Coordinates of C-alpha atoms in Angstrom, one line a residue:
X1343 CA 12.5 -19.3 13.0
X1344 CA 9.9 -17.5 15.0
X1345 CA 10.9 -14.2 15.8
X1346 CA 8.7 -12.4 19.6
X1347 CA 9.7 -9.4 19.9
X1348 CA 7.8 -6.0 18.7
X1349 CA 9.8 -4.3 16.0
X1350 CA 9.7 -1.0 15.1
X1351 CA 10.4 -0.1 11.6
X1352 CA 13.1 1.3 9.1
X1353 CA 13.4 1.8 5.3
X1354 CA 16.2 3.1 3.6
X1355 CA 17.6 4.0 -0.3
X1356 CA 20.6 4.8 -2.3
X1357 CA 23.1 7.4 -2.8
X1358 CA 24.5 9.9 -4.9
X1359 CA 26.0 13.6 -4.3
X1360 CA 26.4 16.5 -4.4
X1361 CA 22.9 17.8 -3.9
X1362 CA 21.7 21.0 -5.6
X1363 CA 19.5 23.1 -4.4
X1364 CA 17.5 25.0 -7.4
X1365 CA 13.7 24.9 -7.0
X1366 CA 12.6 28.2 -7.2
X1367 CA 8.7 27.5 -6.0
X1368 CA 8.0 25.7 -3.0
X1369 CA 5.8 22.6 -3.7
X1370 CA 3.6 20.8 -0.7
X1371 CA 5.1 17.8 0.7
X1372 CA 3.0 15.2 2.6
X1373 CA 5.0 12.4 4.4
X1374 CA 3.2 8.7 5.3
X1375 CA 4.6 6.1 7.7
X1376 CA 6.6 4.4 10.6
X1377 CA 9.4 5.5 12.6
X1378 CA 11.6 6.2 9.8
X1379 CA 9.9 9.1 9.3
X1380 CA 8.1 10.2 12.2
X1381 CA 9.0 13.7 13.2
X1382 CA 7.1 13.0 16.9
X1383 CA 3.4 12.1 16.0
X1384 CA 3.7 9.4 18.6
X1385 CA 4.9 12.3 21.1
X1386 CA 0.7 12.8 21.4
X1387 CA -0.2 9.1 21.9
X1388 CA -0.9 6.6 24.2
X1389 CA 1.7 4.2 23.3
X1390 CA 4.6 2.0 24.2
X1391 CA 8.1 2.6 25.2
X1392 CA 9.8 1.6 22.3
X1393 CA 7.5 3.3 19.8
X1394 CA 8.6 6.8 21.4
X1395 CA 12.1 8.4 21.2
X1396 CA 11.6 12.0 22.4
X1397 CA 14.5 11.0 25.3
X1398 CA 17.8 11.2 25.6
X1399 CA 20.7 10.3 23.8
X1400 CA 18.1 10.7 20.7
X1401 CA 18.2 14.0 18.9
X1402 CA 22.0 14.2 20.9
X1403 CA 24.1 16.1 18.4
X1404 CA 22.6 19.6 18.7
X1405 CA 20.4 20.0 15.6
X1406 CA 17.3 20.1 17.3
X1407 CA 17.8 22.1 21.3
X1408 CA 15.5 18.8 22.9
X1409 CA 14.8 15.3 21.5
X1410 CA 11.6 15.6 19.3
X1411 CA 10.6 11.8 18.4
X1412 CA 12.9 11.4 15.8
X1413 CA 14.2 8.0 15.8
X1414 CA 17.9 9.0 15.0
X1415 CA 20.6 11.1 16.6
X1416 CA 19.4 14.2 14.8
X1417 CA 17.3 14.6 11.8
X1418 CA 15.4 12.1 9.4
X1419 CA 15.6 11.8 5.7
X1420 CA 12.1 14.0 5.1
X1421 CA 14.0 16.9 7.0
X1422 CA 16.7 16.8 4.8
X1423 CA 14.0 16.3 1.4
X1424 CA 12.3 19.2 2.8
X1425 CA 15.6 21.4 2.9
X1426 CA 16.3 20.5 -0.5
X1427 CA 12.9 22.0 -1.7
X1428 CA 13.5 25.1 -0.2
X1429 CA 10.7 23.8 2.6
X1430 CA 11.2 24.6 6.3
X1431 CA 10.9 21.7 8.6
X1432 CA 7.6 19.7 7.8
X1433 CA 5.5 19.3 10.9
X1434 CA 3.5 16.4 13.0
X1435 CA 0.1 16.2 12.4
X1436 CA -0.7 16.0 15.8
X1437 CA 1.1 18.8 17.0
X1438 CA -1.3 21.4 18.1
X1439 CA 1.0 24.3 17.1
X1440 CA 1.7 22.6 13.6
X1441 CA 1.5 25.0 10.3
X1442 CA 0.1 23.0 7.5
X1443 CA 1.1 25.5 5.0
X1444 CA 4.0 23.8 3.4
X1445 CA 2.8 20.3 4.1
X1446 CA 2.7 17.7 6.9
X1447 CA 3.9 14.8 8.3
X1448 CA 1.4 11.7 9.4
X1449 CA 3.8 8.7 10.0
X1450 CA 3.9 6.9 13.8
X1451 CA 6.8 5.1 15.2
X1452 CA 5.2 1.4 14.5
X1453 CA 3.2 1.6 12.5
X1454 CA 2.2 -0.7 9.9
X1455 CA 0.5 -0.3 6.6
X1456 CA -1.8 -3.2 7.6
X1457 CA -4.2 -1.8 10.6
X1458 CA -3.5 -5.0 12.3
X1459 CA 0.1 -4.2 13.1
X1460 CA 0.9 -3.2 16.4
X1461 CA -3.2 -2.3 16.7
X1462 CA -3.5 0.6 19.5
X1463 CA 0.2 1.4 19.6
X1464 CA 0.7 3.1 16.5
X1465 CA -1.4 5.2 14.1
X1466 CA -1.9 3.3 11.1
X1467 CA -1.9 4.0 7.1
X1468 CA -5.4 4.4 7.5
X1469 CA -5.8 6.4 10.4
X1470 CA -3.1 8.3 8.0
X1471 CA -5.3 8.6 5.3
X1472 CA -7.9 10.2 7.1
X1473 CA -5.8 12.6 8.5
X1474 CA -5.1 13.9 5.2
X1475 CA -8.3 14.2 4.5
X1476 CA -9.0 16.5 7.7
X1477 CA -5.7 18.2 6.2
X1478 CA -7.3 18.6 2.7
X1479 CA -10.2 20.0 3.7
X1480 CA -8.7 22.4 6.2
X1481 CA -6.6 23.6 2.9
X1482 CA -9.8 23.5 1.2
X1483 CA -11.6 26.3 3.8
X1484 CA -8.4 28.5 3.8
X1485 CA -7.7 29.0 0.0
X1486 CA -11.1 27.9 -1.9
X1487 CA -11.9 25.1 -3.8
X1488 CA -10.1 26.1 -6.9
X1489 CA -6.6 27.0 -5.4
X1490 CA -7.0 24.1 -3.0
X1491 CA -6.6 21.7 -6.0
X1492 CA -3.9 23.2 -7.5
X1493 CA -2.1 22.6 -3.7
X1494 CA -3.0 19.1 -3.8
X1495 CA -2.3 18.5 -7.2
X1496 CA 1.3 19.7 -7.2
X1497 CA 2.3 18.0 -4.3
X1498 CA 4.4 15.0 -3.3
X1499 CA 3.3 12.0 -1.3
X1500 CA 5.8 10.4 0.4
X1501 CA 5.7 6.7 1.6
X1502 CA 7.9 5.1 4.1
X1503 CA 6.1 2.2 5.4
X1504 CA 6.0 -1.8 5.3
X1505 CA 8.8 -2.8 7.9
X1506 CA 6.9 -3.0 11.0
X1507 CA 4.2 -5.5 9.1
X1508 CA 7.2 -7.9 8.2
X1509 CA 9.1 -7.9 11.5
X1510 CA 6.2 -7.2 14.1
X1511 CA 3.2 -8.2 12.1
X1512 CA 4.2 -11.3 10.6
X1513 CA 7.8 -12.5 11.6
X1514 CA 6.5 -11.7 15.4
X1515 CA 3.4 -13.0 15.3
X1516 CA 2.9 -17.1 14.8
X1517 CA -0.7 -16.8 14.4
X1518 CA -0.5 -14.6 11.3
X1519 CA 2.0 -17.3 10.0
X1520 CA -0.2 -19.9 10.1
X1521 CA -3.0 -17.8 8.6
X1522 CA -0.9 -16.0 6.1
X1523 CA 1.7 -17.8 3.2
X1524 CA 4.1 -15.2 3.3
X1525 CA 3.4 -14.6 -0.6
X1526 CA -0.2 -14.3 0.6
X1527 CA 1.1 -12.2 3.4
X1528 CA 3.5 -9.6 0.9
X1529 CA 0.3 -9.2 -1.8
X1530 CA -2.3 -8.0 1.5
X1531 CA 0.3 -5.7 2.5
X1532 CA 1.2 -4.1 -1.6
X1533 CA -2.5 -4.5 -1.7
X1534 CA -3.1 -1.8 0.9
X1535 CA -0.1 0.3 0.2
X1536 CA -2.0 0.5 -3.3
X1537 CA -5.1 1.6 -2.1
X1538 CA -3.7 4.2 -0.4
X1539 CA -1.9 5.2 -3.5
X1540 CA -5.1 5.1 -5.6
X1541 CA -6.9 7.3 -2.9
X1542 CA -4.7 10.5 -2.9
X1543 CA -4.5 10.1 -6.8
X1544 CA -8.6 10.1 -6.9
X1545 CA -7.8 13.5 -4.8
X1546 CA -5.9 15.1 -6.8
X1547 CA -2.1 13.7 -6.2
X1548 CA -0.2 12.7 -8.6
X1549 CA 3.6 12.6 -7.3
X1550 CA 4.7 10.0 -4.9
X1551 CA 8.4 9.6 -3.8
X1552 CA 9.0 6.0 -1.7
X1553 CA 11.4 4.5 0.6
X1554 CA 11.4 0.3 -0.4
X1555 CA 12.4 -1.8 2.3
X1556 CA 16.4 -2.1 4.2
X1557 CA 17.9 -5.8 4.4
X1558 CA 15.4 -6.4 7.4
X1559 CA 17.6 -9.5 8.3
X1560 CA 20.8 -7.3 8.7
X1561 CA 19.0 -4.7 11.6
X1562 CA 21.3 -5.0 14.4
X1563 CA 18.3 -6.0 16.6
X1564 CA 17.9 -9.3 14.4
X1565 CA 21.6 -10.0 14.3
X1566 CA 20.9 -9.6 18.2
X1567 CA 18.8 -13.0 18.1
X1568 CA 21.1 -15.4 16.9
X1569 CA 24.4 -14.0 17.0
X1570 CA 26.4 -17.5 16.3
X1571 CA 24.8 -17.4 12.7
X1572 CA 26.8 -17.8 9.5
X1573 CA 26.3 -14.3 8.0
X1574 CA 25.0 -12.5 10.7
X1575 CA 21.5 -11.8 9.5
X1576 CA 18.0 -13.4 9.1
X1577 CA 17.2 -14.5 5.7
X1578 CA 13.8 -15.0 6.2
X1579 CA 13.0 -11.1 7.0
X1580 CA 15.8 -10.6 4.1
X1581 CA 13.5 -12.5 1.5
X1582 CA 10.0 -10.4 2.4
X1583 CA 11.7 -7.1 2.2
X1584 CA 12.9 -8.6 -1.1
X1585 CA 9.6 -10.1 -2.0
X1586 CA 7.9 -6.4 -0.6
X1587 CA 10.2 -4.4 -2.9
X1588 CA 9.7 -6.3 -6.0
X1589 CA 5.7 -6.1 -5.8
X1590 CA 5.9 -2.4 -4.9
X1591 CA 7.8 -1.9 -8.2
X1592 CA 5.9 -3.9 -10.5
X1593 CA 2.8 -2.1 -8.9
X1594 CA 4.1 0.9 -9.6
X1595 CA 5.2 0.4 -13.3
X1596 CA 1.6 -0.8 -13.9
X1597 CA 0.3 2.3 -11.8
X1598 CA 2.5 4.6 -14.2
X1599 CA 0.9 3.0 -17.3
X1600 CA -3.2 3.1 -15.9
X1601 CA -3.1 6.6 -14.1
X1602 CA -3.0 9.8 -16.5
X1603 CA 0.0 12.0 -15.0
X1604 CA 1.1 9.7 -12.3
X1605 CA 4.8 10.2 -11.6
X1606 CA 7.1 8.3 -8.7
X1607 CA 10.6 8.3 -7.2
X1608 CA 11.6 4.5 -6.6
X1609 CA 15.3 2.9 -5.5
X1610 CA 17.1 0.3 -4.9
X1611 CA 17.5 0.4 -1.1
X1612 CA 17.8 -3.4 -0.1
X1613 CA 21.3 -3.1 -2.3
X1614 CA 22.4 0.5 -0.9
X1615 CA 22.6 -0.7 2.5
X1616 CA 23.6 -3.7 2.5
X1617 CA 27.1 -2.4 0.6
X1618 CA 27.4 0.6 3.4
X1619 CA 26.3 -2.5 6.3
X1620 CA 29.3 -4.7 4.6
X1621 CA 31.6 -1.9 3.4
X1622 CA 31.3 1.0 5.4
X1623 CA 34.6 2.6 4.6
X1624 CA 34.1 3.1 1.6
X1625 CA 31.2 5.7 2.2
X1626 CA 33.3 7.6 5.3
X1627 CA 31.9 5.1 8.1
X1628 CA 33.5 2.6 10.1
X1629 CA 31.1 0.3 11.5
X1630 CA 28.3 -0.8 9.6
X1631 CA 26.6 -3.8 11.7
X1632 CA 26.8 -2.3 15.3
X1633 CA 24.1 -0.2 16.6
X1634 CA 25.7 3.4 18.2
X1635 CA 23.3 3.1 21.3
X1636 CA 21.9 -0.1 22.8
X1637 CA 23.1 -3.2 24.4
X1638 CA 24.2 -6.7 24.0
X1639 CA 25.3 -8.8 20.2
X1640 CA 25.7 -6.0 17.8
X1641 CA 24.3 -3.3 20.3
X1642 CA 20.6 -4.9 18.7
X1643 CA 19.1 -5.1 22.4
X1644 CA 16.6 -2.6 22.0
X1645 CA 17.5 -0.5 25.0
X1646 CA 18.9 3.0 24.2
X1647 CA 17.8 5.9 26.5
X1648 CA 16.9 3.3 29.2
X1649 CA 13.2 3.5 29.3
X1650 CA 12.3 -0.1 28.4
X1651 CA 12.4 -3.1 30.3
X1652 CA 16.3 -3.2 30.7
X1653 CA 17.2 0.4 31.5
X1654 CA 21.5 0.2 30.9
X1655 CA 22.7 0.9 27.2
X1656 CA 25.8 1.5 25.9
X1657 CA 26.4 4.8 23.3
X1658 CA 29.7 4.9 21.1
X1659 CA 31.7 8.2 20.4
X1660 CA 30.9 9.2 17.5
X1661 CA 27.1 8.5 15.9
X1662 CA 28.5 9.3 12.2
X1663 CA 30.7 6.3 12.1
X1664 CA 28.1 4.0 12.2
X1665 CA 25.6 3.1 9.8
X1666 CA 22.7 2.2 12.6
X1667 CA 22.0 5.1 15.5
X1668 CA 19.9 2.4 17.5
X1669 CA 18.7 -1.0 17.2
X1670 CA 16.5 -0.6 14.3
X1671 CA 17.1 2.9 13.0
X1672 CA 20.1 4.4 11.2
X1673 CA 22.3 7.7 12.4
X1674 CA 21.5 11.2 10.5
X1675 CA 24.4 10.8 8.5
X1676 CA 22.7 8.1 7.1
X1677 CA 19.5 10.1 6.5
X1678 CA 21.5 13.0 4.5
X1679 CA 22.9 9.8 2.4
X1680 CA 19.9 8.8 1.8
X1681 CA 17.9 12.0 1.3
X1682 CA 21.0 13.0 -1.4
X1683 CA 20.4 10.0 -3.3
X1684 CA 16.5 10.2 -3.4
X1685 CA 17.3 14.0 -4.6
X1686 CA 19.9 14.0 -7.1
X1687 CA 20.5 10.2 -8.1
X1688 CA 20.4 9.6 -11.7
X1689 CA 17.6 8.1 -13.3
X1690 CA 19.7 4.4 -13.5
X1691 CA 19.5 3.9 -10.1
X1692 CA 16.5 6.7 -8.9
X1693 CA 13.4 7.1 -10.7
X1694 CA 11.9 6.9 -13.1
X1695 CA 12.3 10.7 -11.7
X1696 CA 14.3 11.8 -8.9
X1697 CA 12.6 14.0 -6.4
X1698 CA 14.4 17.2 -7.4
X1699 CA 12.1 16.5 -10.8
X1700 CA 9.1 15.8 -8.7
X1701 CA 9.5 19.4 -6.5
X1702 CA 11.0 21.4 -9.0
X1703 CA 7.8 20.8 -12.0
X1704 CA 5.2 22.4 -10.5
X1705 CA 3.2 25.0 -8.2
X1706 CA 3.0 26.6 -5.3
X1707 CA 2.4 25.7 -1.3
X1708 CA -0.5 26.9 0.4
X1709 CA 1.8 29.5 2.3
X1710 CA 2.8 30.8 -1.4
X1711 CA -0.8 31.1 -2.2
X1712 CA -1.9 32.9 0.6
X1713 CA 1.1 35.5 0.4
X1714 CA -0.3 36.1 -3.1
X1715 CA -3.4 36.6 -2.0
X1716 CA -2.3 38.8 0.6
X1717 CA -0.1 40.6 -2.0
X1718 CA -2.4 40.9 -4.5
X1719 CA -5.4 42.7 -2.0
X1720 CA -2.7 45.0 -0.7
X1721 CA -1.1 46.7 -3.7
X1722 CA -1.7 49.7 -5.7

């Protein structure tokens, strides 16, 4: 089945609770990827409707006074990460009033970890990368070489990318079906994601927390397609996010045994959505396979906030119900869920660290270093 229609991404992991908050030093956290986790990069591009979100109903319950870009009713699973570690809210890059000092936040609505994804609509793990690098060096002229290191060093790397080049890149696009086996297709995409691991580890990082791929199939804008089918959802995006998630943990266990240091937070996410997508009462939910806000089968029309080609949408009552806010992106509720399980989860099901162990190790952000500094010039 050939699938025309640009998709935006989401990736999503397991859950466990309570959360505790105990990290006593604040540790830099640097977040990569689509529109799971953009906090409103794409606010400051040139870009498609459907790659943007900083409308209403998003951002609707309150949190935040005016939508920001967040592809979700409130916040995203980095802001609830970041509250965990005793971080305030991590910033977009491209904001011009954003503080770097506890970290920041690269990833694009779209985006793909392939540059060919969505080319010119999103900013890609590459154009990511470099950021950093402007980033690193701009940490670099404010504290020195020597402290500098010990910022990137201790921090963690966060990756939620890969959706967009399944759905969009490959799915959506015949051409790169014929070029591409889609074993071929799944080892260029790990390929790159390792790169850009292997990068930031040759710069100093060494901690790396990631969000593995959600049933793509199950998205309420793929049930949307063919709603008469047996099981609702599209195997053939069900088997790469399968195929995706199994390289990026055998790349990772072979990572952790050739890089000195290197630690990661890994899940089983494909598993912990699909129960809450097929049994949503059990985790306080009601409707796990309608979208909140959209239109048509499943609410998986891509329309909510009417700025696309169809301009009517539908919005339900009560966003924390459901499992999926929109057509392709889950409701806060889900976020926290997440975020707690990626936090706290035991080692069975979260690891081979949690990311409480990857915060709570080590040093200081570059806004603890400066105050320091500060303190340190200033007393008697």
């Amino acid at each position: 089945m050939t699938i025309s229609v640009n998709l935006i991404a989401i990736s999503v992991i397991l859950f466990f609770k309570p959360v505790t908050i105990s990290a006593q030093k604040h540790t830099s956290f640097f977040i990569f990827g689509d529109s799971s986790v953009d906090p409103g990069n794409n606010n400051f591009i040139d870009t498609i409707p459907e790659n943007q979100a900083n409308y209403k109903p998003y951002g609707q319950n309150g949190f935040f006074k005016d939508p920001t870009g967040r592809f979700s009713d409130g916040r995203i699973i980095v802001d609830f990460i970041g509250e965990y570690a005793n971080l305030p809210i991590i910033p977009p890059f491209l904001d011009p009033s954003a503080d770097y000092s506890n970290g920041v936040n690269f990833a694009s609505g779209g985006a793909g970890i392939l540059s060919s994804t969505n080319h010119g609509q999103a900013i890609d793990l590459k154009t990511q990368l470099k950021y950093f690098e402007d980033v690193r060096k701009w940490v670099d002229g404010k504290l020195g070489s020597s402290e500098a290191e010990e910022v990137i060093s201790s921090a963690v790397y966060f990756f939620s990318m890969g959706s967009n080049d399944y759905l969009g890149g490959y799915l959506g696009d015949p051409m790169m079906q014929q070029l591409h086996h889609p074993e071929e297709y799944v080892g260029m995409v790990i390929g790159n994601l390792t790169q850009a691991i292997q990068e930031i580890y040759a710069k100093g990082g060494n901690k790396f927390g990631f969000l593995s791929l959600s049933p793509l199939g199950c998205l309420p804008v793929l049930r949307a397609l063919d709603p008469e089918a047996t099981g609702g959802c599209l195997e053939q995006a069900n088997s790469l996010a399968l195929a995706h998630n199994n390289a990026l943990q055998s790349i990772l266990s072979n990572l952790d045994h050739l890089l000195k240091d290197f630690k990661y937070c890994n899940s089983n996410f494909f598993d912990w959505i699909q129960d809450r997508i097929n049994n949503p009462s059990h985790y306080g939910l009601k409707e796990g396979v309608s979208a909140c806000c959209g239109s048509g089968p499943y609410g998986g029309l891509f329309t909510c906030g009417g700025t696309k080609k169809v301009t009517t949408y539908e919005l339900c009552g009560n966003a924390d119900e459901h499992v999926w806010w929109d057509s392709f992106h889950p409701t806060e509720k889900i976020h926290q869920q997440f975020a707690e399980s990626l936090w706290a989860g035991p080692r069975a099901v979260v690891g081979p660290f949690n990311l409480r162990d990857l915060f709570s190790d080590e040093e200081d952000t570059i806004a603890d270093l400066i105050d320091n500094n500060l303190e340190n010039k200033f007393s008697f």
